[in-house]
Tab-separated table of N, CA and C in Angstrom:
chain	number	residue	atom	x	y	z
M	1	UNK	N	83.735	0.951	139.920
M	1	UNK	CA	83.127	-0.124	139.424
M	1	UNK	C	83.823	-0.629	138.186
M	2	UNK	N	83.761	-1.772	138.019
M	2	UNK	CA	84.488	-2.543	136.831
M	2	UNK	C	83.499	-3.458	136.225
M	3	UNK	N	83.688	-3.834	135.025
M	3	UNK	CA	82.884	-4.852	134.200
M	3	UNK	C	83.801	-5.981	133.809
M	4	UNK	N	83.343	-7.221	134.047
M	4	UNK	CA	84.148	-8.292	133.532
M	4	UNK	C	83.131	-9.286	133.113
M	5	UNK	N	83.565	-10.489	132.360
M	5	UNK	CA	82.809	-11.549	132.028
M	5	UNK	C	82.341	-12.370	133.404
M	6	UNK	N	81.199	-12.849	133.337
M	6	UNK	CA	80.740	-13.673	134.517
M	6	UNK	C	81.392	-15.081	134.302
M	7	UNK	N	81.404	-15.673	135.364
M	7	UNK	CA	81.894	-17.132	135.292
M	7	UNK	C	80.730	-18.140	135.747
M	8	UNK	N	80.966	-19.426	135.282
M	8	UNK	CA	79.967	-20.460	135.603
M	8	UNK	C	79.784	-20.637	137.074
M	9	UNK	N	80.877	-20.431	137.973
M	9	UNK	CA	80.783	-20.670	139.341
M	9	UNK	C	79.988	-19.617	139.983
M	10	UNK	N	79.510	-18.557	139.365
M	10	UNK	CA	78.868	-17.426	139.870
M	10	UNK	C	77.352	-17.508	139.554
M	11	UNK	N	77.041	-18.574	138.923
M	11	UNK	CA	75.407	-18.762	138.397
M	11	UNK	C	74.523	-18.598	139.560
M	12	UNK	N	74.798	-19.259	140.846
M	12	UNK	CA	73.819	-19.227	141.899
M	12	UNK	C	73.714	-17.844	142.397
M	13	UNK	N	74.676	-17.008	142.518
M	13	UNK	CA	74.546	-15.660	142.841
M	13	UNK	C	73.793	-14.880	141.844
M	14	UNK	N	74.188	-15.104	140.572
M	14	UNK	CA	73.556	-14.354	139.438
M	14	UNK	C	72.025	-14.697	139.480
M	15	UNK	N	71.699	-15.867	139.698
M	15	UNK	CA	70.180	-16.168	139.717
M	15	UNK	C	69.477	-15.463	140.701
M	16	UNK	N	70.033	-15.322	141.870
M	16	UNK	CA	69.556	-14.605	143.032
M	16	UNK	C	69.333	-13.241	142.691
M	17	UNK	N	70.312	-12.696	142.009
M	17	UNK	CA	70.166	-11.189	141.463
M	17	UNK	C	68.961	-11.013	140.605
M	18	UNK	N	68.659	-12.009	139.660
M	18	UNK	CA	67.621	-12.010	138.821
M	18	UNK	C	66.280	-12.149	139.583
M	19	UNK	N	66.302	-12.922	140.642
M	19	UNK	CA	65.043	-13.065	141.364
M	19	UNK	C	64.743	-11.745	142.216
M	20	UNK	N	65.743	-11.124	142.652
M	20	UNK	CA	65.490	-9.976	143.424
M	20	UNK	C	65.058	-8.895	142.385
M	21	UNK	N	65.544	-8.924	141.249
M	21	UNK	CA	65.053	-7.948	139.986
M	21	UNK	C	63.605	-8.134	139.808
M	22	UNK	N	63.240	-9.464	139.660
M	22	UNK	CA	61.669	-9.835	139.497
M	22	UNK	C	60.908	-9.181	140.670
M	23	UNK	N	61.384	-9.429	141.877
M	23	UNK	CA	60.619	-8.989	143.017
M	23	UNK	C	60.542	-7.301	142.932
M	24	UNK	N	61.631	-6.678	142.616
M	24	UNK	CA	61.746	-5.241	142.467
M	24	UNK	C	60.723	-4.813	141.412
M	25	UNK	N	60.699	-5.371	140.278
M	25	UNK	CA	59.693	-5.133	139.283
M	25	UNK	C	58.303	-5.163	139.745
M	26	UNK	N	57.861	-6.195	140.476
M	26	UNK	CA	56.539	-6.428	140.947
M	26	UNK	C	56.137	-5.265	141.920
M	27	UNK	N	57.179	-5.003	142.796
M	27	UNK	CA	56.943	-3.965	143.869
M	27	UNK	C	56.802	-2.518	143.127
M	28	UNK	N	57.310	-2.366	142.015
M	28	UNK	CA	57.213	-0.974	141.269
M	28	UNK	C	56.147	-1.147	140.164
M	29	UNK	N	55.142	-2.018	140.166
M	29	UNK	CA	54.103	-1.905	139.265
M	29	UNK	C	54.247	-2.658	138.035
M	30	UNK	N	55.466	-3.268	137.716
M	30	UNK	CA	55.699	-3.970	136.414
M	30	UNK	C	55.401	-5.489	136.703
M	31	UNK	N	54.135	-5.798	136.452
M	31	UNK	CA	53.699	-7.160	136.717
M	31	UNK	C	53.853	-8.121	135.569
M	32	UNK	N	54.215	-7.759	134.524
M	32	UNK	CA	54.170	-8.503	133.194
M	32	UNK	C	55.548	-8.997	132.751
M	33	UNK	N	56.734	-8.240	133.111
M	33	UNK	CA	57.845	-8.498	132.444
M	33	UNK	C	58.614	-9.473	133.434
M	34	UNK	N	59.414	-10.424	132.836
M	34	UNK	CA	60.083	-11.473	133.438
M	34	UNK	C	59.272	-12.360	134.319
M	35	UNK	N	58.204	-12.815	133.642
M	35	UNK	CA	57.289	-13.775	134.443
M	35	UNK	C	57.730	-15.199	134.072
M	36	UNK	N	57.053	-16.125	134.653
M	36	UNK	CA	57.488	-17.505	134.507
M	36	UNK	C	58.855	-17.848	134.788
M	37	UNK	N	59.505	-17.196	135.636
M	37	UNK	CA	60.882	-17.496	135.977
M	37	UNK	C	61.974	-17.059	134.972
M	38	UNK	N	61.513	-16.173	134.079
M	38	UNK	CA	62.473	-15.651	133.131
M	38	UNK	C	63.437	-14.596	133.924
M	39	UNK	N	64.555	-14.662	133.525
M	39	UNK	CA	65.278	-15.364	132.601
M	39	UNK	C	65.727	-16.732	133.351
M	40	UNK	N	65.523	-17.820	132.483
M	40	UNK	CA	65.726	-19.176	133.081
M	40	UNK	C	67.151	-19.419	133.277
M	41	UNK	N	67.515	-20.257	134.269
M	41	UNK	CA	69.082	-20.592	134.445
M	41	UNK	C	69.633	-21.164	133.123
M	42	UNK	N	68.991	-21.860	132.407
M	42	UNK	CA	69.535	-22.465	131.183
M	42	UNK	C	69.962	-21.327	130.160
M	43	UNK	N	69.189	-20.353	130.125
M	43	UNK	CA	69.565	-19.174	129.246
M	43	UNK	C	70.692	-18.384	129.862
M	44	UNK	N	70.750	-18.246	131.106
M	44	UNK	CA	71.885	-17.542	131.715
M	44	UNK	C	73.234	-18.498	131.598
M	45	UNK	N	73.033	-19.499	131.750
M	45	UNK	CA	74.155	-20.603	131.538
M	45	UNK	C	74.733	-20.478	130.118
M	46	UNK	N	73.863	-20.460	129.104
M	46	UNK	CA	74.212	-20.342	127.754
M	46	UNK	C	74.873	-19.036	127.509
M	47	UNK	N	74.350	-17.913	127.954
M	47	UNK	CA	75.078	-16.593	127.970
M	47	UNK	C	76.438	-16.663	128.492
M	48	UNK	N	76.626	-17.311	129.590
M	48	UNK	CA	77.916	-17.496	130.295
M	48	UNK	C	78.936	-18.202	129.433
M	49	UNK	N	78.344	-19.332	128.980
M	49	UNK	CA	79.279	-20.245	128.152
M	49	UNK	C	79.685	-19.507	126.841
M	50	UNK	N	78.837	-18.637	126.282
M	50	UNK	CA	79.159	-17.988	125.030
M	50	UNK	C	80.019	-16.732	125.263
M	51	UNK	N	80.397	-16.348	126.578
M	51	UNK	CA	81.093	-15.160	126.883
M	51	UNK	C	80.424	-13.855	126.863
M	52	UNK	N	79.067	-13.850	126.889
M	52	UNK	CA	78.287	-12.647	126.550
M	52	UNK	C	77.534	-12.179	127.906
M	53	UNK	N	77.839	-13.009	128.992
M	53	UNK	CA	77.313	-12.522	130.269
M	53	UNK	C	78.360	-11.737	131.155
M	54	UNK	N	77.947	-10.533	131.554
M	54	UNK	CA	78.856	-9.625	132.223
M	54	UNK	C	78.285	-9.358	133.660
M	55	UNK	N	79.455	-9.132	134.470
M	55	UNK	CA	79.100	-8.615	135.802
M	55	UNK	C	79.756	-7.298	135.913
M	56	UNK	N	79.014	-6.392	136.683
M	56	UNK	CA	79.590	-5.199	137.265
M	56	UNK	C	79.827	-5.289	138.631
M	57	UNK	N	80.927	-5.027	139.068
M	57	UNK	CA	81.326	-5.195	140.488
M	57	UNK	C	82.088	-4.158	141.015
M	58	UNK	N	82.023	-4.056	142.389
M	58	UNK	CA	82.916	-3.098	143.039
M	58	UNK	C	83.503	-3.762	144.290
M	59	UNK	N	84.751	-3.787	144.562
M	59	UNK	CA	85.408	-4.471	145.624
M	59	UNK	C	84.893	-5.855	145.680
M	60	UNK	N	84.870	-6.608	144.582
M	60	UNK	CA	84.455	-7.910	144.418
M	60	UNK	C	82.944	-8.153	144.641
M	61	UNK	N	82.094	-7.170	144.867
M	61	UNK	CA	80.766	-7.349	145.257
M	61	UNK	C	80.037	-7.133	144.011
M	62	UNK	N	79.204	-8.264	143.481
M	62	UNK	CA	78.506	-8.068	142.290
M	62	UNK	C	77.262	-7.021	142.450
M	63	UNK	N	77.252	-5.987	141.491
M	63	UNK	CA	76.327	-4.981	141.613
M	63	UNK	C	75.208	-4.949	140.562
M	64	UNK	N	75.585	-5.619	139.491
M	64	UNK	CA	74.687	-5.717	138.203
M	64	UNK	C	75.231	-6.910	137.450
M	65	UNK	N	74.262	-7.426	136.532
M	65	UNK	CA	74.604	-8.492	135.654
M	65	UNK	C	73.810	-8.190	134.348
M	66	UNK	N	74.446	-8.447	133.128
M	66	UNK	CA	73.611	-8.323	131.924
M	66	UNK	C	74.275	-9.050	130.872
M	67	UNK	N	73.441	-9.157	129.787
M	67	UNK	CA	74.041	-9.792	128.582
M	67	UNK	C	74.346	-8.698	127.492
M	68	UNK	N	75.512	-8.790	126.926
M	68	UNK	CA	76.028	-7.845	126.007
M	68	UNK	C	76.669	-8.549	124.830
M	69	UNK	N	76.090	-8.282	123.635
M	69	UNK	CA	76.456	-8.820	122.381
M	69	UNK	C	76.582	-7.936	121.281
M	70	UNK	N	77.648	-7.957	120.557
M	70	UNK	CA	77.636	-6.995	119.306
M	70	UNK	C	77.206	-7.842	118.206
M	71	UNK	N	76.558	-7.084	117.153
M	71	UNK	CA	75.883	-7.704	116.039
M	71	UNK	C	74.466	-7.617	116.006
M	72	UNK	N	73.872	-7.846	114.914
M	72	UNK	CA	72.390	-7.798	114.782
M	72	UNK	C	71.607	-8.511	115.715
M	73	UNK	N	70.415	-8.244	116.043
M	73	UNK	CA	69.574	-8.909	116.934
M	73	UNK	C	68.161	-9.040	116.356
M	74	UNK	N	67.657	-10.223	116.135
M	74	UNK	CA	66.502	-10.367	115.311
M	74	UNK	C	65.247	-9.612	116.037
M	75	UNK	N	65.357	-9.313	117.411
M	75	UNK	CA	64.381	-8.587	118.140
M	75	UNK	C	64.230	-7.214	117.519
M	76	UNK	N	65.265	-6.649	117.066
M	76	UNK	CA	65.300	-5.280	116.470
M	76	UNK	C	65.214	-5.239	114.953
M	77	UNK	N	64.774	-6.367	114.360
M	77	UNK	CA	64.583	-6.273	112.918
M	77	UNK	C	63.447	-5.387	112.431
M	78	UNK	N	62.412	-5.455	113.175
M	78	UNK	CA	61.189	-4.573	112.893
M	78	UNK	C	60.829	-3.655	114.044
M	79	UNK	N	60.720	-2.404	113.706
M	79	UNK	CA	60.358	-1.311	114.704
M	79	UNK	C	59.114	-0.650	114.368
M	80	UNK	N	58.169	-0.542	115.158
M	80	UNK	CA	56.782	0.080	114.946
M	80	UNK	C	56.845	1.459	115.694
M	81	UNK	N	56.079	2.324	115.197
M	81	UNK	CA	55.711	3.661	115.872
M	81	UNK	C	56.980	4.439	116.100
M	82	UNK	N	57.962	4.320	115.009
M	82	UNK	CA	59.175	5.128	115.257
M	82	UNK	C	60.324	4.434	114.310
M	83	UNK	N	61.493	4.978	114.533
M	83	UNK	CA	62.600	4.567	113.711
M	83	UNK	C	63.745	4.439	114.602
M	84	UNK	N	64.796	3.621	114.170
M	84	UNK	CA	66.091	3.766	114.811
M	84	UNK	C	66.828	4.961	114.477
M	85	UNK	N	67.781	5.324	115.332
M	85	UNK	CA	68.511	6.605	115.173
M	85	UNK	C	69.509	6.377	114.008
M	86	UNK	N	69.941	5.182	113.861
M	86	UNK	CA	71.001	4.763	112.940
M	86	UNK	C	70.609	3.322	112.411
M	87	UNK	N	70.586	3.179	111.196
M	87	UNK	CA	70.342	1.772	110.698
M	87	UNK	C	71.559	1.130	109.918
M	88	UNK	N	72.457	1.984	109.376
M	88	UNK	CA	73.571	1.497	108.662
M	88	UNK	C	74.792	1.045	109.522
M	89	UNK	N	74.995	1.643	110.587
M	89	UNK	CA	76.177	1.359	111.396
M	89	UNK	C	75.993	0.118	112.324
M	90	UNK	N	76.877	-0.776	112.465
M	90	UNK	CA	76.775	-1.842	113.258
M	90	UNK	C	76.408	-1.460	114.799
M	91	UNK	N	75.760	-2.391	115.429
M	91	UNK	CA	75.391	-1.985	116.831
M	91	UNK	C	75.476	-3.168	117.761
M	92	UNK	N	75.368	-2.879	118.969
M	92	UNK	CA	75.333	-3.912	120.117
M	92	UNK	C	74.209	-3.754	120.775
M	93	UNK	N	73.868	-4.952	121.611
M	93	UNK	CA	72.753	-4.939	122.473
M	93	UNK	C	72.992	-5.311	123.779
M	94	UNK	N	72.180	-4.812	124.635
M	94	UNK	CA	72.178	-5.292	126.084
M	94	UNK	C	70.826	-5.807	126.347
M	95	UNK	N	70.743	-6.936	126.981
M	95	UNK	CA	69.553	-7.711	127.382
M	95	UNK	C	69.633	-8.242	128.873
M	96	UNK	N	68.629	-8.330	129.523
M	96	UNK	CA	68.517	-9.044	130.745
M	96	UNK	C	69.477	-8.343	131.874
M	97	UNK	N	69.404	-7.145	131.909
M	97	UNK	CA	70.171	-6.267	132.888
M	97	UNK	C	69.415	-6.186	134.218
M	98	UNK	N	70.091	-6.388	135.298
M	98	UNK	CA	69.472	-6.225	136.606
M	98	UNK	C	70.570	-5.725	137.612
M	99	UNK	N	70.271	-4.895	138.445
M	99	UNK	CA	71.186	-4.389	139.459
M	99	UNK	C	70.690	-4.700	140.749
M	100	UNK	N	71.540	-4.777	141.741
M	100	UNK	CA	71.257	-5.132	143.133
M	100	UNK	C	70.853	-3.851	143.908
M	101	UNK	N	70.182	-3.978	145.131
M	101	UNK	CA	69.883	-2.963	145.913
M	101	UNK	C	71.137	-1.962	146.260
M	102	UNK	N	72.233	-2.766	146.490
M	102	UNK	CA	73.500	-1.991	146.713
M	102	UNK	C	74.102	-1.279	145.560
M	103	UNK	N	73.596	-1.634	144.367
M	103	UNK	CA	74.313	-1.218	143.183
M	103	UNK	C	73.892	0.157	142.601
M	104	UNK	N	73.609	1.096	143.471
M	104	UNK	CA	73.202	2.429	142.992
M	104	UNK	C	74.038	2.895	141.875
M	105	UNK	N	73.469	3.123	140.814
M	105	UNK	CA	74.271	3.701	139.612
M	105	UNK	C	74.949	2.680	138.667
M	106	UNK	N	74.731	1.362	139.198
M	106	UNK	CA	75.490	0.279	138.437
M	106	UNK	C	74.802	0.126	137.046
M	107	UNK	N	73.514	0.184	136.986
M	107	UNK	CA	72.895	0.083	135.578
M	107	UNK	C	73.335	0.996	134.717
M	108	UNK	N	73.499	2.339	135.160
M	108	UNK	CA	73.949	3.407	134.355
M	108	UNK	C	75.275	3.064	133.877
M	109	UNK	N	76.127	2.652	134.751
M	109	UNK	CA	77.493	2.303	134.546
M	109	UNK	C	77.575	1.232	133.327
M	110	UNK	N	76.756	0.355	133.590
M	110	UNK	CA	76.678	-0.830	132.525
M	110	UNK	C	76.241	-0.378	131.160
M	111	UNK	N	75.201	0.373	131.071
M	111	UNK	CA	74.684	0.868	129.735
M	111	UNK	C	75.847	1.807	128.987
M	112	UNK	N	76.431	2.687	129.885
M	112	UNK	CA	77.279	3.567	129.285
M	112	UNK	C	78.576	2.749	128.972
M	113	UNK	N	79.000	1.682	129.618
M	113	UNK	CA	80.098	0.813	129.092
M	113	UNK	C	79.679	0.224	127.885
M	114	UNK	N	78.498	-0.197	127.663
M	114	UNK	CA	78.181	-0.864	126.478
M	114	UNK	C	78.226	0.158	125.261
M	115	UNK	N	77.897	1.389	125.482
M	115	UNK	CA	78.013	2.486	124.485
M	115	UNK	C	79.432	2.574	124.164
M	116	UNK	N	80.343	2.638	125.219
M	116	UNK	CA	81.681	2.815	124.972
M	116	UNK	C	82.357	1.739	124.127
M	117	UNK	N	81.922	0.562	124.373
M	117	UNK	CA	82.416	-0.698	123.631
M	117	UNK	C	82.095	-0.643	122.106
M	118	UNK	N	80.741	-0.246	121.951
M	118	UNK	CA	80.179	-0.301	120.519
M	118	UNK	C	80.121	0.957	119.731
M	119	UNK	N	79.907	2.020	120.501
M	119	UNK	CA	79.550	3.244	119.876
M	119	UNK	C	78.158	3.452	119.409
M	120	UNK	N	77.306	2.274	119.483
M	120	UNK	CA	75.925	2.185	119.044
M	120	UNK	C	75.226	1.121	119.768
M	121	UNK	N	74.348	1.503	120.804
M	121	UNK	CA	73.719	0.476	121.546
M	121	UNK	C	72.346	0.585	121.441
M	122	UNK	N	71.632	-0.643	121.376
M	122	UNK	CA	70.206	-0.802	121.386
M	122	UNK	C	69.775	-1.516	122.655
M	123	UNK	N	68.633	-1.250	123.243
M	123	UNK	CA	68.180	-1.909	124.396
M	123	UNK	C	66.703	-1.762	124.530
M	124	UNK	N	65.931	-2.680	125.096
M	124	UNK	CA	64.428	-2.549	125.267
M	124	UNK	C	64.069	-2.841	126.622
M	125	UNK	N	62.809	-2.457	126.935
M	125	UNK	CA	62.202	-2.723	128.174
M	125	UNK	C	60.644	-2.782	128.092
M	126	UNK	N	60.115	-3.248	129.101
M	126	UNK	CA	58.551	-3.297	129.046
M	126	UNK	C	57.966	-2.007	129.268
M	127	UNK	N	56.724	-1.757	128.798
M	127	UNK	CA	56.245	-0.455	128.849
M	127	UNK	C	55.931	-0.007	130.253
M	128	UNK	N	55.796	-0.890	131.261
M	128	UNK	CA	55.617	-0.503	132.750
M	128	UNK	C	56.823	-0.503	133.504
M	129	UNK	N	57.967	-0.745	132.830
M	129	UNK	CA	59.293	-0.653	133.688
M	129	UNK	C	59.759	0.797	133.683
M	130	UNK	N	59.046	1.669	134.438
M	130	UNK	CA	59.511	3.039	134.436
M	130	UNK	C	60.879	3.216	135.106
M	131	UNK	N	61.190	2.434	135.980
M	131	UNK	CA	62.650	2.736	136.501
M	131	UNK	C	63.679	2.546	135.530
M	132	UNK	N	63.447	1.466	134.522
M	132	UNK	CA	64.524	1.308	133.514
M	132	UNK	C	64.375	2.479	132.568
M	133	UNK	N	63.199	2.619	132.069
M	133	UNK	CA	63.011	3.788	131.080
M	133	UNK	C	63.672	5.148	131.535
M	134	UNK	N	63.470	5.404	132.849
M	134	UNK	CA	63.962	6.712	133.385
M	134	UNK	C	65.504	6.611	133.426
M	135	UNK	N	66.021	5.425	133.862
M	135	UNK	CA	67.584	5.294	133.776
M	135	UNK	C	68.118	5.503	132.440
M	136	UNK	N	67.498	4.907	131.359
M	136	UNK	CA	67.927	5.082	129.965
M	136	UNK	C	67.867	6.503	129.471
M	137	UNK	N	66.708	7.106	129.774
M	137	UNK	CA	66.540	8.527	129.380
M	137	UNK	C	67.663	9.453	130.117
M	138	UNK	N	67.766	9.166	131.271
M	138	UNK	CA	68.831	9.949	132.155
M	138	UNK	C	70.203	9.849	131.578
M	139	UNK	N	70.475	8.713	130.882
M	139	UNK	CA	71.795	8.370	130.267
M	139	UNK	C	71.904	8.717	128.780
M	140	UNK	N	70.917	9.410	128.278
M	140	UNK	CA	71.031	9.969	127.012
M	140	UNK	C	70.536	9.100	125.903
M	141	UNK	N	69.786	7.827	126.279
M	141	UNK	CA	69.212	7.051	125.292
M	141	UNK	C	67.969	7.639	124.797
M	142	UNK	N	67.607	7.342	123.563
M	142	UNK	CA	66.366	8.013	122.893
M	142	UNK	C	65.394	6.806	122.729
M	143	UNK	N	64.248	7.102	122.988
M	143	UNK	CA	63.076	6.167	122.702
M	143	UNK	C	62.797	6.218	121.298
M	144	UNK	N	62.933	4.989	120.602
M	144	UNK	CA	62.921	4.961	119.116
M	144	UNK	C	61.593	4.295	118.617
M	145	UNK	N	60.828	3.555	119.444
M	145	UNK	CA	59.665	2.949	118.981
M	145	UNK	C	59.324	1.781	119.675
M	146	UNK	N	58.691	0.788	119.004
M	146	UNK	CA	58.163	-0.434	119.660
M	146	UNK	C	58.804	-1.647	118.912
M	147	UNK	N	59.344	-2.570	119.660
M	147	UNK	CA	59.734	-3.827	119.006
M	147	UNK	C	59.016	-5.058	119.677
M	148	UNK	N	59.159	-6.149	119.103
M	148	UNK	CA	58.362	-7.476	119.646
M	148	UNK	C	59.335	-8.538	119.906
M	149	UNK	N	59.040	-9.215	120.971
M	149	UNK	CA	59.720	-10.317	121.377
M	149	UNK	C	59.350	-11.534	120.559
M	150	UNK	N	60.021	-12.588	120.704
M	150	UNK	CA	59.800	-13.769	119.779
M	150	UNK	C	58.259	-14.233	120.093
M	151	UNK	N	57.798	-13.989	121.289
M	151	UNK	CA	56.441	-14.337	121.527
M	151	UNK	C	55.356	-13.337	121.152
M	152	UNK	N	55.772	-12.308	120.467
M	152	UNK	CA	54.928	-11.291	119.991
M	152	UNK	C	54.658	-10.113	120.974
M	153	UNK	N	55.282	-10.145	122.236
M	153	UNK	CA	55.021	-9.176	123.134
M	153	UNK	C	55.773	-7.953	122.880
M	154	UNK	N	55.176	-6.829	123.057
M	154	UNK	CA	55.933	-5.411	122.715
M	154	UNK	C	56.821	-5.020	123.770
M	155	UNK	N	57.839	-4.257	123.318
M	155	UNK	CA	58.769	-3.701	124.302
M	155	UNK	C	59.126	-2.182	123.702
M	156	UNK	N	59.370	-1.385	124.614
M	156	UNK	CA	59.786	-0.083	124.207
M	156	UNK	C	61.272	-0.110	123.968
M	157	UNK	N	61.720	0.369	122.746
M	157	UNK	CA	63.169	0.274	122.151
M	157	UNK	C	63.781	1.573	122.424
M	158	UNK	N	65.067	1.529	122.771
M	158	UNK	CA	65.967	2.802	122.960
M	158	UNK	C	67.157	2.534	122.190
M	159	UNK	N	67.819	3.518	121.872
M	159	UNK	CA	69.114	3.518	121.185
M	159	UNK	C	69.974	4.790	121.642
M	160	UNK	N	71.295	4.527	121.764
M	160	UNK	CA	72.149	5.627	122.044
M	160	UNK	C	73.410	5.482	121.088
M	161	UNK	N	73.824	6.536	120.594
M	161	UNK	CA	75.040	6.501	119.650
M	161	UNK	C	75.975	7.429	120.175
M	162	UNK	N	77.141	6.869	120.350
M	162	UNK	CA	78.240	7.728	120.934
M	162	UNK	C	78.690	8.809	119.918
M	163	UNK	N	78.778	10.011	120.491
M	163	UNK	CA	79.112	11.159	119.632
M	163	UNK	C	80.674	11.117	119.528
M	164	UNK	N	81.188	11.250	118.263
M	164	UNK	CA	82.636	11.267	117.973
M	164	UNK	C	83.308	12.553	118.524
């Protein structure tokens, strides 16, 4: 597997991946995350234009897509029911990660890539997104507490710091 920046000419395929991800969530009891067409095409286009949208692929077959950005994220400014593992060190974030049915292990590959890039990665998910929570725990992420989206909805926050 390899990771590279997504291109604008791949947006139709990427949006299909997000639609399949929404369907997977619903089939696995996560009825509240990624509703109302989220993430909207305009947001994904913006991520792509800013160079923060990444594809994980193997043999040119897209297996996962995600947004990766280094620097502070307003979503993580306040954490309830816990604390971050590290507050002083700069961190990166992954948002909007989705993998295809063919992409077994791709989400793990992506989050571990993010940790390798930054050494300190934060990520969040909905409280009923058990497949995502299990994948994060399996990859050494620690549940740190609850953060809130711009609309006030809570998310379970995780962090992993690369050991030197």
